[in-house]
XYZ file of N, CA and C in Angstrom:
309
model
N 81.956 79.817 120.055
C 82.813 79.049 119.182
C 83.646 80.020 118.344
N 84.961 79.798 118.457
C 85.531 80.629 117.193
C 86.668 79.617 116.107
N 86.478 80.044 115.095
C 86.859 79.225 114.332
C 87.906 80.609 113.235
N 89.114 80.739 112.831
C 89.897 81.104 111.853
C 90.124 80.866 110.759
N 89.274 81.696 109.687
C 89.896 81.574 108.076
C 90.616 82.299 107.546
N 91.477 81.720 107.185
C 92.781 82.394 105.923
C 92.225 83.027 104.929
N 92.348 84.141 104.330
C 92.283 85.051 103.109
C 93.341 84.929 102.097
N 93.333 83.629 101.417
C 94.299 83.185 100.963
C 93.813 83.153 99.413
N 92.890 83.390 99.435
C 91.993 83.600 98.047
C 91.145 85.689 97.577
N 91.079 85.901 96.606
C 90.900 87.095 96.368
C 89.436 87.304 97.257
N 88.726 86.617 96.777
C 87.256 86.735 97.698
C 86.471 85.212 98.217
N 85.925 85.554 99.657
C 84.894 84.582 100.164
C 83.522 85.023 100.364
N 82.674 84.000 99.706
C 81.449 84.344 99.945
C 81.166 83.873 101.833
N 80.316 84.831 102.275
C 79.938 84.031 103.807
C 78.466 84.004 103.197
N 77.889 82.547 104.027
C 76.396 82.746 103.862
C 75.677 80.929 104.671
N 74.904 80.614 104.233
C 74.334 79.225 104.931
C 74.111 78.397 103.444
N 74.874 77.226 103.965
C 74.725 76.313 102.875
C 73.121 75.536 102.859
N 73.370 75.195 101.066
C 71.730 75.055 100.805
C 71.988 73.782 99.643
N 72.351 72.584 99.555
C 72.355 71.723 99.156
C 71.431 71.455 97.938
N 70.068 71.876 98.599
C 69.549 71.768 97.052
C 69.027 72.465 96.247
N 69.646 73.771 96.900
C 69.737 74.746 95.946
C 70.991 75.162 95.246
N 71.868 74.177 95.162
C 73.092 74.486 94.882
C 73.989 75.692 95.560
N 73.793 76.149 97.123
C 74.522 76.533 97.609
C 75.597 76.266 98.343
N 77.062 76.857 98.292
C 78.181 76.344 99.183
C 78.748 77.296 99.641
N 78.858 78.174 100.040
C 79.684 79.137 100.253
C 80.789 78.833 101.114
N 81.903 80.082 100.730
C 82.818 79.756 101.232
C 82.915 79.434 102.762
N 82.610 80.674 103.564
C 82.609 80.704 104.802
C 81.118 80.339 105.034
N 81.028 78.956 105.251
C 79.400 78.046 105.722
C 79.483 78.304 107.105
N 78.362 79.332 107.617
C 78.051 79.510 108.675
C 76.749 78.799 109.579
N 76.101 77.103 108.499
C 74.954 76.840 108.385
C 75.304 76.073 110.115
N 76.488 75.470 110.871
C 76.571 75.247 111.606
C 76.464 75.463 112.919
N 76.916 77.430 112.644
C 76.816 78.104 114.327
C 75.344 78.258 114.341
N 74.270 78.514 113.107
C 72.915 78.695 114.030
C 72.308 78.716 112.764
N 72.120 77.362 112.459
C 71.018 76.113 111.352
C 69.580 76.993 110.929
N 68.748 77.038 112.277
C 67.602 77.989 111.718
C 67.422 79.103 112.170
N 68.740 80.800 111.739
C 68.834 81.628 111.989
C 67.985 81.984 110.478
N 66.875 82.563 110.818
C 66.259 83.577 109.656
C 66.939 84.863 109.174
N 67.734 85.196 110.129
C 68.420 86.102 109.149
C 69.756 86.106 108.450
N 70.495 84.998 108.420
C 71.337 84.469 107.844
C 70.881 84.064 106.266
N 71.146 84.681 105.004
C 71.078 84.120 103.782
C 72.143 83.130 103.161
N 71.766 82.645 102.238
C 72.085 81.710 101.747
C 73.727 82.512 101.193
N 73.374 83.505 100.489
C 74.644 84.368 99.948
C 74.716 85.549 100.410
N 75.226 85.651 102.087
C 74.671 86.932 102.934
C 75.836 88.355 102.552
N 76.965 87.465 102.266
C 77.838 88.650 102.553
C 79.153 88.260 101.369
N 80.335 89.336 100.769
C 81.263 88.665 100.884
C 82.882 89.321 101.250
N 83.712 89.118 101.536
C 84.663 89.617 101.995
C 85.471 89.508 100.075
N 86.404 90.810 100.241
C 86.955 90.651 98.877
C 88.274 91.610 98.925
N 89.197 91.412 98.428
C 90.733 91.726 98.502
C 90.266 93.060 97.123
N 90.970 94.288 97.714
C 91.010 94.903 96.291
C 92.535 95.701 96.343
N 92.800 96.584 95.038
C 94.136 97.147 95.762
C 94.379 98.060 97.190
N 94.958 97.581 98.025
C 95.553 98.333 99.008
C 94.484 97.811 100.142
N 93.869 97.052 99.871
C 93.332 95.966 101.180
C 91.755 95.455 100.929
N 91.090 95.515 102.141
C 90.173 94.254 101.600
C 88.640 95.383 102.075
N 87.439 94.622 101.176
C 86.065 94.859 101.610
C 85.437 94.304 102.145
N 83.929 94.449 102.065
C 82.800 93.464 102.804
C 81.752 94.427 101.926
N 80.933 93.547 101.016
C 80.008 93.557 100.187
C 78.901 93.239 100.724
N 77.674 93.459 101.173
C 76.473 92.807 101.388
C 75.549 91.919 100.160
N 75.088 91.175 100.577
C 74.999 90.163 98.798
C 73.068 89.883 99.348
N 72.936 89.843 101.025
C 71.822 89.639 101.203
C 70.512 90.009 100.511
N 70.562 91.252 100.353
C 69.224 92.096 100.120
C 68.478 92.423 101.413
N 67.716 91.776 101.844
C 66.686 92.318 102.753
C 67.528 91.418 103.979
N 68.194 90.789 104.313
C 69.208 90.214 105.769
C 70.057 91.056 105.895
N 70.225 91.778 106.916
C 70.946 92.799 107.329
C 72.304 92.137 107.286
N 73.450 93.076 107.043
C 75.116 93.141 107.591
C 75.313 93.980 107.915
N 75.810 94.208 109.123
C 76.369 95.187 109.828
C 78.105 95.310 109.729
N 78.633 96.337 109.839
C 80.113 96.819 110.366
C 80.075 97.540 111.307
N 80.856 96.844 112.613
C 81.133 97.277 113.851
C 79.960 98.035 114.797
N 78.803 97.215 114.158
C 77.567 97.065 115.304
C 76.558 98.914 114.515
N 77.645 99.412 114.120
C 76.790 101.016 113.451
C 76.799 100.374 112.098
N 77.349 100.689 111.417
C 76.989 100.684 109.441
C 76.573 99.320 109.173
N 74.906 99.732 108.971
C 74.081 99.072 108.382
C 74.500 98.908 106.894
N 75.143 98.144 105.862
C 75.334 97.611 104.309
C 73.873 97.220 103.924
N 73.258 97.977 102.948
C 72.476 97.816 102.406
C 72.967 97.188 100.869
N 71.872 96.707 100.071
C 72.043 95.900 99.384
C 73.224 95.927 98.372
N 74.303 95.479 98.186
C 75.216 95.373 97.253
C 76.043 96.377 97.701
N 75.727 96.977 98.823
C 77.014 97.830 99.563
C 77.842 97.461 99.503
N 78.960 98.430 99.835
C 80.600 97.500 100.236
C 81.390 98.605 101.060
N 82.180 98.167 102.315
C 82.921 99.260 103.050
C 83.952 98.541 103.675
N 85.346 99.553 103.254
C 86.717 99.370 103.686
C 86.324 98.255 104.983
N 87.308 97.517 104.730
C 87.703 96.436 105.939
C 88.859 97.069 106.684
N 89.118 97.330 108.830
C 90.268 97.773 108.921
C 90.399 96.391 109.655
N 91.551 96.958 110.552
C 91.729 95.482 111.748
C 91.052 95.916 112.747
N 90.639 94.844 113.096
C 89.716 94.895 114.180
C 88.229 94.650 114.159
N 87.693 95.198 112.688
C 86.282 95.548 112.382
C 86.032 94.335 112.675
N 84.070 94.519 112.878
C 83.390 93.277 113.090
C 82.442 93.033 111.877
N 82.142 91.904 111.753
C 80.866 92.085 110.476
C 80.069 90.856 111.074
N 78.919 91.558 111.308
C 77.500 90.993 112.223
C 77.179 90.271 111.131
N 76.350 89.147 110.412
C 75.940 88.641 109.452
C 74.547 88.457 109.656
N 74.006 87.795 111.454
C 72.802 87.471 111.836
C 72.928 88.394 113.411
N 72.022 87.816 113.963
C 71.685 88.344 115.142
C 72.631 87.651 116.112
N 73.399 86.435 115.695
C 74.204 85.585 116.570
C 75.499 85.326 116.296
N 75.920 85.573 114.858
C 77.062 85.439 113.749
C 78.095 86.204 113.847
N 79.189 86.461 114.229
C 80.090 87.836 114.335
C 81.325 87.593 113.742
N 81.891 88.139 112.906
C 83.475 88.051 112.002
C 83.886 89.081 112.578
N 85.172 88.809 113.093
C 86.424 89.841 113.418
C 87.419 89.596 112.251
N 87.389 90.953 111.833
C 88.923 90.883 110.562
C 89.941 91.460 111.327
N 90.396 90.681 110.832
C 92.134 90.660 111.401
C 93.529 90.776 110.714
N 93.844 91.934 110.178
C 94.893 92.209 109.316
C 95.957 91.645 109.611
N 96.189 91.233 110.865
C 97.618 90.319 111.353
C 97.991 89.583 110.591
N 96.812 88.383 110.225
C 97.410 87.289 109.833
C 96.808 87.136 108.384
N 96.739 88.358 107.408
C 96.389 88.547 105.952
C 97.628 88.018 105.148
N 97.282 87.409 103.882
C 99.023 87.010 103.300
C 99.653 87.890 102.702
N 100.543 87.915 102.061
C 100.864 89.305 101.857
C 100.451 90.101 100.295
């Protein structure tokens, strides 16, 4: 399944929505894979800074990966280019895509 979000906002949280825990995140990934254990509630987040964008790990102990090598440990954060991937779960995969960033 692939699905396209706009970066039309400074930052998105990605993570699995949790209703009664008052979770929503931006990018709700609770759909591609419901009871993935390694998907958190507030796994990751993508964030605009000057001169382009990051990827923060927010998990703690749920891994995020960049481009299958750099493991983000907790509250990490590393340059976003085009192309990069950001693994979230074992099944979850984000391609950033500078093409279609606003300006």
């Amino acid at each position: 399944m692939t699905d396209r979000i706009r970066l039309d906002v400074d930052q998105l949280v990605i993570g699995r929505r949790d209703p009664d825990a008052g979770h929503f995140p931006d990018i709700d990934l609770t759909h591609h894979h419901p009871d993935d254990p390694h998907l958190s509630r507030r796994h990751a987040r993508v964030l605009r800074r000057a001169g382009g964008w990051i990827v923060e790990d927010l998990s703690g102990n749920a891994a995020t990966w960049l481009n299958d090598r750099a493991h983000l440990l907790d509250r990490e954060v590393a340059t976003l280019s085009h192309g990069d991937r950001i693994l979230v779960s074992d099944s979850v995969v984000l391609r950033f895509d500078a093409g279609t960033l606003p300006p």
